[in-house]
Short mmCIF file of C-alpha atoms in Angstrom, two decimals:
data_model
loop_
_atom_site.label_atom_id
_atom_site.label_comp_id
_atom_site.label_asym_id
_atom_site.label_seq_id
_atom_site.Cartn_x
_atom_site.Cartn_y
_atom_site.Cartn_z
CA UNK A 20 -30.63 -65.92 11.80
CA UNK A 21 -34.23 -67.08 12.11
CA UNK A 22 -34.75 -64.80 15.11
CA UNK A 23 -33.34 -61.87 13.16
CA UNK A 24 -35.72 -62.52 10.26
CA UNK A 25 -38.64 -62.83 12.67
CA UNK A 26 -37.82 -59.46 14.26
CA UNK A 27 -37.49 -57.87 10.83
CA UNK A 28 -40.86 -59.30 9.81
CA UNK A 29 -42.50 -58.02 13.00
CA UNK A 30 -41.01 -54.57 12.44
CA UNK A 31 -42.33 -54.50 8.88
CA UNK A 32 -45.80 -55.52 10.07
CA UNK A 33 -45.79 -52.78 12.73
CA UNK A 34 -44.73 -50.18 10.15
CA UNK A 35 -47.52 -51.27 7.80
CA UNK A 36 -50.14 -51.06 10.56
CA UNK A 37 -48.89 -47.63 11.63
CA UNK A 38 -48.92 -46.46 8.02
CA UNK A 39 -52.53 -47.60 7.59
CA UNK A 40 -53.57 -45.85 10.82
CA UNK A 41 -51.85 -42.63 9.73
CA UNK A 42 -53.55 -42.84 6.33
CA UNK A 43 -56.97 -43.30 7.95
CA UNK A 44 -56.36 -40.22 10.10
CA UNK A 45 -54.90 -38.08 7.32
CA UNK A 46 -57.49 -38.74 4.60
CA UNK A 47 -60.39 -36.88 6.33
CA UNK A 48 -58.05 -33.97 7.14
CA UNK A 49 -56.88 -33.82 3.52
CA UNK A 50 -60.48 -33.92 2.31
CA UNK A 51 -61.45 -31.13 4.72
CA UNK A 52 -58.48 -29.02 3.62
CA UNK A 53 -59.23 -29.40 -0.10
CA UNK A 54 -62.98 -28.84 0.37
CA UNK A 55 -62.33 -25.61 2.25
CA UNK A 56 -60.90 -24.13 -0.98
CA UNK A 57 -63.59 -25.43 -3.37
CA UNK A 58 -66.56 -23.34 -4.58
CA UNK A 59 -69.92 -24.06 -2.99
CA UNK A 60 -71.44 -25.60 -6.13
CA UNK A 61 -68.52 -28.02 -6.54
CA UNK A 62 -68.73 -29.15 -2.90
CA UNK A 63 -72.46 -29.84 -3.16
CA UNK A 64 -72.26 -31.86 -6.38
CA UNK A 65 -68.86 -33.60 -6.47
CA UNK A 66 -66.44 -35.16 -4.00
CA UNK A 67 -63.20 -33.49 -2.94
CA UNK A 68 -61.16 -36.13 -4.78
CA UNK A 69 -62.42 -34.69 -8.09
CA UNK A 70 -59.70 -32.02 -7.88
CA UNK A 71 -57.22 -34.73 -8.90
CA UNK A 72 -57.05 -36.18 -12.45
CA UNK A 73 -59.95 -38.62 -12.85
CA UNK A 74 -62.15 -40.24 -15.44
CA UNK A 75 -65.70 -38.97 -15.90
CA UNK A 76 -68.50 -39.22 -18.42
CA UNK A 77 -68.54 -36.45 -21.02
CA UNK A 78 -71.43 -35.61 -23.35
CA UNK A 79 -71.18 -37.01 -26.87
CA UNK A 80 -73.56 -37.47 -29.77
CA UNK A 81 -77.32 -37.24 -29.36
CA UNK A 82 -79.76 -39.92 -30.56
CA UNK A 83 -83.21 -38.66 -31.52
CA UNK A 84 -86.00 -41.22 -31.02
CA UNK A 85 -89.38 -41.20 -32.64
CA UNK A 86 -91.57 -38.85 -30.60
CA UNK A 87 -94.34 -41.46 -30.65
CA UNK A 88 -92.21 -43.96 -28.67
CA UNK A 89 -94.14 -45.29 -25.67
CA UNK A 90 -91.87 -44.96 -22.63
CA UNK A 91 -93.85 -47.61 -20.76
CA UNK A 92 -92.70 -50.22 -23.28
CA UNK A 93 -89.12 -51.44 -24.00
CA UNK A 94 -87.25 -48.71 -25.91
CA UNK A 95 -85.14 -49.73 -28.90
CA UNK A 96 -81.82 -47.89 -29.30
CA UNK A 97 -79.37 -49.00 -32.02
CA UNK A 98 -80.97 -52.43 -32.23
CA UNK A 99 -81.02 -53.06 -28.45
CA UNK A 100 -83.98 -52.54 -26.13
CA UNK A 101 -83.80 -50.80 -22.74
CA UNK A 102 -86.29 -49.77 -20.13
CA UNK A 103 -87.12 -46.21 -19.21
CA UNK A 104 -85.61 -46.73 -15.72
CA UNK A 105 -82.33 -47.93 -17.22
CA UNK A 106 -82.03 -44.81 -19.35
CA UNK A 107 -82.81 -42.60 -16.35
CA UNK A 108 -79.81 -43.83 -14.37
CA UNK A 109 -77.65 -44.60 -17.42
CA UNK A 110 -76.76 -47.91 -19.05
CA UNK A 111 -73.23 -48.79 -20.21
CA UNK A 112 -72.81 -50.37 -23.64
CA UNK A 113 -69.42 -51.03 -25.32
CA UNK A 114 -67.65 -48.50 -23.07
CA UNK A 115 -70.27 -45.79 -23.69
CA UNK A 116 -73.18 -44.75 -21.49
CA UNK A 117 -76.69 -44.12 -22.76
CA UNK A 118 -78.61 -41.57 -20.70
CA UNK A 119 -81.71 -39.51 -21.18
CA UNK A 120 -80.75 -36.03 -22.39
CA UNK A 121 -84.32 -34.81 -22.67
CA UNK A 122 -86.92 -37.41 -21.84
CA UNK A 123 -89.83 -35.30 -23.01
CA UNK A 124 -88.17 -34.65 -26.37
CA UNK A 125 -87.11 -38.33 -26.62
CA UNK A 126 -83.39 -37.53 -26.98
CA UNK A 127 -80.65 -39.81 -25.60
CA UNK A 128 -77.06 -38.74 -25.04
CA UNK A 129 -74.20 -41.13 -25.78
CA UNK A 130 -71.51 -40.34 -23.21
CA UNK A 131 -67.86 -41.32 -23.33
CA UNK A 132 -65.33 -41.65 -20.53
CA UNK A 133 -62.48 -39.17 -20.64
CA UNK A 134 -59.78 -37.93 -18.31
CA UNK A 135 -60.69 -34.68 -16.59
CA UNK A 136 -58.61 -32.28 -14.50
CA UNK A 137 -60.33 -29.04 -13.62
CA UNK A 138 -59.30 -28.01 -10.09
CA UNK A 139 -61.30 -24.89 -9.23
CA UNK A 140 -59.93 -23.49 -5.97
CA UNK A 141 -60.78 -20.20 -4.28
CA UNK A 142 -60.15 -18.24 -1.09
CA UNK A 143 -63.71 -16.89 -1.05
CA UNK A 144 -64.82 -19.49 1.51
CA UNK A 145 -62.32 -18.21 4.06
CA UNK A 146 -63.14 -14.57 3.30
CA UNK A 147 -66.85 -15.19 3.72
CA UNK A 148 -66.58 -17.24 6.90
CA UNK A 149 -64.18 -14.79 8.56
CA UNK A 150 -65.63 -11.46 7.51
CA UNK A 151 -69.31 -11.74 8.45
CA UNK A 152 -70.18 -9.56 5.44
CA UNK A 153 -72.88 -10.26 2.85
CA UNK A 154 -71.83 -12.15 -0.26
CA UNK A 155 -73.46 -13.59 -3.38
CA UNK A 156 -73.66 -17.34 -3.82
CA UNK A 157 -74.19 -18.74 -7.31
CA UNK A 158 -76.45 -21.81 -7.34
CA UNK A 159 -76.17 -24.77 -9.72
CA UNK A 160 -79.09 -23.48 -11.82
CA UNK A 161 -77.33 -20.15 -12.40
CA UNK A 162 -79.38 -18.12 -9.92
CA UNK A 163 -77.74 -16.02 -7.22
CA UNK A 164 -78.65 -15.74 -3.54
CA UNK A 165 -77.36 -13.19 -1.06
CA UNK A 166 -76.06 -14.63 2.21
CA UNK A 167 -74.10 -13.31 5.17
CA UNK A 168 -70.80 -14.72 6.39
CA UNK A 169 -70.44 -16.08 9.89
CA UNK A 170 -67.90 -13.57 11.27
CA UNK A 171 -65.64 -16.29 12.61
CA UNK A 172 -62.73 -13.92 13.21
CA UNK A 173 -64.37 -12.51 16.35
CA UNK A 174 -64.98 -16.02 17.69
CA UNK A 175 -61.34 -16.91 16.96
CA UNK A 176 -60.04 -14.02 19.09
CA UNK A 177 -62.58 -14.76 21.81
CA UNK A 178 -61.37 -18.37 21.99
CA UNK A 179 -57.73 -17.30 22.02
CA UNK A 180 -58.45 -14.78 24.79
CA UNK A 181 -59.96 -17.57 26.88
CA UNK A 182 -57.55 -20.39 26.01
CA UNK A 183 -54.20 -18.72 26.71
CA UNK A 184 -54.87 -17.57 30.31
CA UNK A 185 -56.92 -20.72 31.01
CA UNK A 186 -53.80 -22.71 30.09
CA UNK A 187 -51.09 -20.62 31.74
CA UNK A 188 -52.90 -20.07 35.07
CA UNK A 189 -53.66 -23.73 35.98
CA UNK A 190 -50.24 -24.95 34.75
CA UNK A 191 -48.45 -22.36 36.89
CA UNK A 192 -50.56 -22.98 40.00
CA UNK A 193 -50.30 -26.76 39.57
CA UNK A 194 -46.51 -26.50 39.26
CA UNK A 195 -46.32 -24.67 42.60
CA UNK A 196 -48.62 -27.26 44.17
CA UNK A 197 -46.69 -30.20 42.69
CA UNK A 198 -43.42 -28.84 44.09
CA UNK A 199 -45.01 -28.43 47.52
CA UNK A 200 -46.45 -31.95 47.54
CA UNK A 201 -43.20 -33.47 46.29
CA UNK A 202 -40.53 -31.71 48.38
CA UNK A 203 -42.14 -29.81 51.26
CA UNK A 204 -43.22 -31.37 54.53
CA UNK A 205 -46.33 -29.91 56.16
CA UNK A 206 -49.33 -31.28 58.14
CA UNK A 207 -52.05 -32.88 56.00
CA UNK A 208 -49.86 -33.07 52.88
CA UNK A 209 -50.88 -36.60 51.94
CA UNK A 210 -54.55 -35.99 52.74
CA UNK A 211 -54.69 -32.89 50.55
CA UNK A 212 -52.91 -34.70 47.72
CA UNK A 213 -55.38 -37.61 47.87
CA UNK A 214 -58.30 -35.15 47.85
CA UNK A 215 -56.94 -33.44 44.73
CA UNK A 216 -56.39 -36.75 42.93
CA UNK A 217 -59.90 -37.90 43.94
CA UNK A 218 -61.32 -34.94 42.01
CA UNK A 219 -60.15 -36.59 38.79
CA UNK A 220 -63.03 -39.07 38.98
CA UNK A 221 -65.72 -36.42 39.61
CA UNK A 222 -67.46 -35.29 36.39
CA UNK A 223 -67.28 -31.54 35.96
CA UNK A 224 -70.96 -31.50 34.96
CA UNK A 225 -72.03 -32.03 38.60
CA UNK A 226 -70.36 -28.74 39.57
CA UNK A 227 -71.81 -26.56 36.83
CA UNK A 228 -75.07 -25.54 38.55
CA UNK A 229 -73.58 -24.83 42.02
CA UNK A 230 -70.70 -22.84 40.50
CA UNK A 231 -73.10 -20.96 38.21
CA UNK A 232 -75.22 -19.92 41.22
CA UNK A 233 -72.10 -18.60 42.98
CA UNK A 234 -70.99 -16.80 39.83
CA UNK A 235 -74.39 -15.12 39.49
CA UNK A 236 -74.30 -13.85 43.08
CA UNK A 237 -70.70 -12.58 42.64
CA UNK A 238 -71.33 -11.04 39.23
CA UNK A 239 -68.71 -13.22 37.50
CA UNK A 240 -71.02 -14.93 35.04
CA UNK A 241 -70.49 -13.82 31.45
CA UNK A 242 -66.99 -12.43 32.12
CA UNK A 243 -63.57 -13.60 30.99
CA UNK A 244 -62.40 -13.77 34.61
CA UNK A 245 -65.22 -16.21 35.39
CA UNK A 246 -64.38 -18.55 32.50
CA UNK A 247 -60.65 -18.41 33.36
CA UNK A 248 -61.37 -19.43 36.94
CA UNK A 249 -63.73 -22.21 35.83
CA UNK A 250 -61.21 -23.76 33.43
CA UNK A 251 -58.48 -23.37 36.06
CA UNK A 252 -60.52 -25.18 38.70
CA UNK A 253 -61.59 -28.01 36.39
CA UNK A 254 -58.07 -28.50 35.02
CA UNK A 255 -56.03 -28.30 38.24
CA UNK A 256 -56.40 -31.93 39.45
CA UNK A 257 -55.00 -33.51 36.28
CA UNK A 258 -52.28 -30.89 35.80
CA UNK A 259 -51.19 -31.17 39.45
CA UNK A 260 -50.98 -34.96 39.28
CA UNK A 261 -49.04 -34.83 36.01
CA UNK A 262 -46.54 -32.25 37.30
CA UNK A 263 -46.14 -34.08 40.61
CA UNK A 264 -45.06 -37.24 38.77
CA UNK A 265 -42.35 -35.26 37.00
CA UNK A 266 -41.10 -33.02 39.82
CA UNK A 267 -41.03 -35.78 42.43
CA UNK A 268 -38.51 -37.72 40.30
CA UNK A 269 -35.94 -34.93 40.16
CA UNK A 270 -32.65 -35.76 41.98
CA UNK A 271 -32.78 -35.04 45.73
CA UNK A 272 -29.13 -33.98 45.73
CA UNK A 273 -30.06 -31.04 43.55
CA UNK A 274 -32.30 -29.57 46.24
CA UNK A 275 -29.87 -30.30 49.06
CA UNK A 276 -27.10 -28.44 47.23
CA UNK A 277 -29.39 -25.48 46.65
CA UNK A 278 -30.41 -25.33 50.32
CA UNK A 279 -26.76 -25.47 51.39
CA UNK A 280 -26.09 -22.45 49.17
CA UNK A 281 -28.86 -20.57 50.97
CA UNK A 282 -31.52 -20.71 48.24
CA UNK A 283 -35.15 -20.25 49.29
CA UNK A 284 -38.01 -22.45 48.09
CA UNK A 285 -39.12 -19.75 45.66
CA UNK A 286 -35.61 -19.42 44.24
CA UNK A 287 -35.35 -23.19 43.84
CA UNK A 288 -38.71 -23.29 42.09
CA UNK A 289 -37.93 -20.39 39.76
CA UNK A 290 -34.26 -21.20 39.01
CA UNK A 291 -34.30 -25.02 39.08
CA UNK A 292 -37.78 -26.53 38.89
CA UNK A 293 -39.22 -24.47 36.03
CA UNK A 294 -36.21 -24.81 33.66
CA UNK A 295 -35.96 -28.55 34.33
CA UNK A 296 -39.72 -29.03 33.91
CA UNK A 297 -40.04 -27.45 30.47
CA UNK A 298 -40.83 -30.80 28.74
CA UNK A 299 -43.55 -31.61 31.28
CA UNK A 300 -44.94 -28.06 31.18
CA UNK A 301 -45.10 -28.18 27.38
CA UNK A 302 -46.81 -31.58 27.36
CA UNK A 303 -49.52 -30.77 29.89
CA UNK A 304 -49.85 -27.30 28.38
CA UNK A 305 -50.77 -28.89 25.05
CA UNK A 306 -53.46 -31.05 26.68
CA UNK A 307 -54.90 -28.16 28.67
CA UNK A 308 -54.89 -25.83 25.65
CA UNK A 309 -56.61 -28.39 23.42
CA UNK A 310 -59.26 -29.02 26.05
CA UNK A 311 -60.02 -25.32 26.50
CA UNK A 312 -59.84 -24.54 22.77
CA UNK A 313 -62.33 -27.29 21.87
CA UNK A 314 -64.57 -26.72 24.90
CA UNK A 315 -68.24 -26.04 24.30
CA UNK A 316 -70.14 -26.81 27.51
CA UNK A 317 -68.13 -24.80 30.05
CA UNK A 318 -68.00 -21.74 27.77
CA UNK A 319 -71.71 -21.99 27.06
CA UNK A 320 -72.54 -22.07 30.78
CA UNK A 321 -70.15 -19.42 32.09
CA UNK A 322 -69.75 -16.94 29.23
CA UNK A 323 -72.90 -17.43 27.17
CA UNK A 324 -73.85 -17.74 23.52
CA UNK A 325 -74.18 -14.07 22.56
CA UNK A 326 -72.59 -13.21 19.16
CA UNK A 327 -70.01 -10.89 20.74
CA UNK A 328 -68.60 -13.50 23.15
CA UNK A 329 -69.08 -16.77 21.26
CA UNK A 330 -66.12 -19.13 21.04
CA UNK A 331 -65.17 -21.19 17.99
CA UNK A 332 -67.01 -24.34 19.01
CA UNK A 333 -70.27 -22.39 19.49
CA UNK A 334 -69.92 -20.54 16.20
CA UNK A 335 -69.31 -23.73 14.24
CA UNK A 336 -72.25 -25.39 16.01
CA UNK A 337 -74.43 -22.48 14.86
CA UNK A 338 -73.20 -22.97 11.30
CA UNK A 339 -74.24 -26.61 11.43
CA UNK A 340 -77.65 -25.68 12.83
CA UNK A 341 -78.56 -22.71 10.67
CA UNK A 342 -76.60 -23.52 7.50
CA UNK A 343 -76.50 -27.26 7.32
CA UNK A 344 -76.14 -27.14 3.54
CA UNK A 345 -73.38 -24.53 3.41
CA UNK A 346 -70.52 -27.00 3.41
CA UNK A 347 -68.17 -24.42 1.90
CA UNK A 348 -68.47 -22.40 5.14
CA UNK A 349 -68.41 -25.42 7.44
CA UNK A 350 -65.24 -26.86 5.95
CA UNK A 351 -63.44 -23.51 6.11
CA UNK A 352 -64.59 -22.87 9.67
CA UNK A 353 -63.56 -26.35 10.80
CA UNK A 354 -60.10 -26.01 9.30
CA UNK A 355 -59.60 -22.56 10.85
CA UNK A 356 -60.46 -24.04 14.25
CA UNK A 357 -57.73 -26.67 13.71
CA UNK A 358 -54.95 -24.22 12.86
CA UNK A 359 -54.13 -22.99 16.36
CA UNK A 360 -54.02 -26.44 18.06
CA UNK A 361 -51.87 -27.77 15.21
CA UNK A 362 -49.50 -24.81 15.49
CA UNK A 363 -49.18 -25.26 19.26
CA UNK A 364 -48.53 -28.99 18.89
CA UNK A 365 -45.86 -28.64 16.19
CA UNK A 366 -44.10 -25.84 18.09
CA UNK A 367 -43.89 -27.93 21.26
CA UNK A 368 -43.66 -31.43 19.80
CA UNK A 369 -39.96 -31.82 20.65
CA UNK A 370 -40.91 -31.60 24.33
CA UNK A 371 -44.03 -33.72 24.03
CA UNK A 372 -42.56 -37.24 24.25
CA UNK A 373 -39.95 -36.17 26.80
CA UNK A 374 -42.68 -34.73 28.98
CA UNK A 375 -44.89 -37.80 28.73
CA UNK A 376 -41.96 -39.96 29.82
CA UNK A 377 -41.27 -37.70 32.79
CA UNK A 378 -41.57 -39.60 36.06
CA UNK A 379 -41.83 -43.01 34.38
CA UNK A 380 -38.24 -43.94 35.25
CA UNK A 381 -35.73 -42.90 37.88
CA UNK A 382 -32.19 -41.74 37.41
#
């Protein structure tokens, strides 16, 4: 009985810890999502949580002081003295707050706390960040400035054009290689496998300059083919190792039966290996896609930073650099960049855990 209670207590503690971790991860995402729909003036002056019902100070009656009051001396208001600094930041008395309304005119506003719920949401942020067209932005003082959107839609399609082939190509090649290393016997098999695994510890940064020189001589730099090949080469070691762990644990009897029926290696790979490896392919495909989608350095080196070929990470980096105060565009752009990875993950999540467990046990 005591052991049962102890296990129940441990389970409850684990659930609480996991809940706290999930909350810590979800809160910034929720804040980013809500901010992406808020007008620019609201983002700059209030927090995203203000869209929910909350208490705030509202203007009330006005107290007019004698215009000859010396602000360097203690100021008497309703029988109590305050300093000028206190009235600048606001001083709370009996549930009300006294605050300068017009310091020059010697007027003080008595503010009261009241519940407020004024969620102002708009789709203009997404329209402006995607379109690249000029738009008017209303400032807090009522003035209007003309700005130009970032044209993120082009960067989105550029990133998708790079990410899909740069995911499919290395996963397919690595699957062929993993099958060969796991079930074929040829000279130098172990040596080649060790060499591929050794590449996992080599930082890709050391290969950027040599590869860039070769690309320049071959005319591949700045092309989609060049960036596909670069991502394929840098991703192959990990993908090959991951797929090898899964394919090598498939039952040997399965291959022997196929050979007895006269199946070739290609037929076995296409008809048996690929269907059985769907969980592993989905899992490593998610990792490869996320890496390529969020990549900045490799794309910057091999495809460049020109407006017509920029990827999402470059475009958002430009927003941070040139429009550091335009949080309404930054929040929208950041959330747009999250949509595709989230969609891929949720579509393939049923295979994710199964793929990660692939090769961990036999039988």
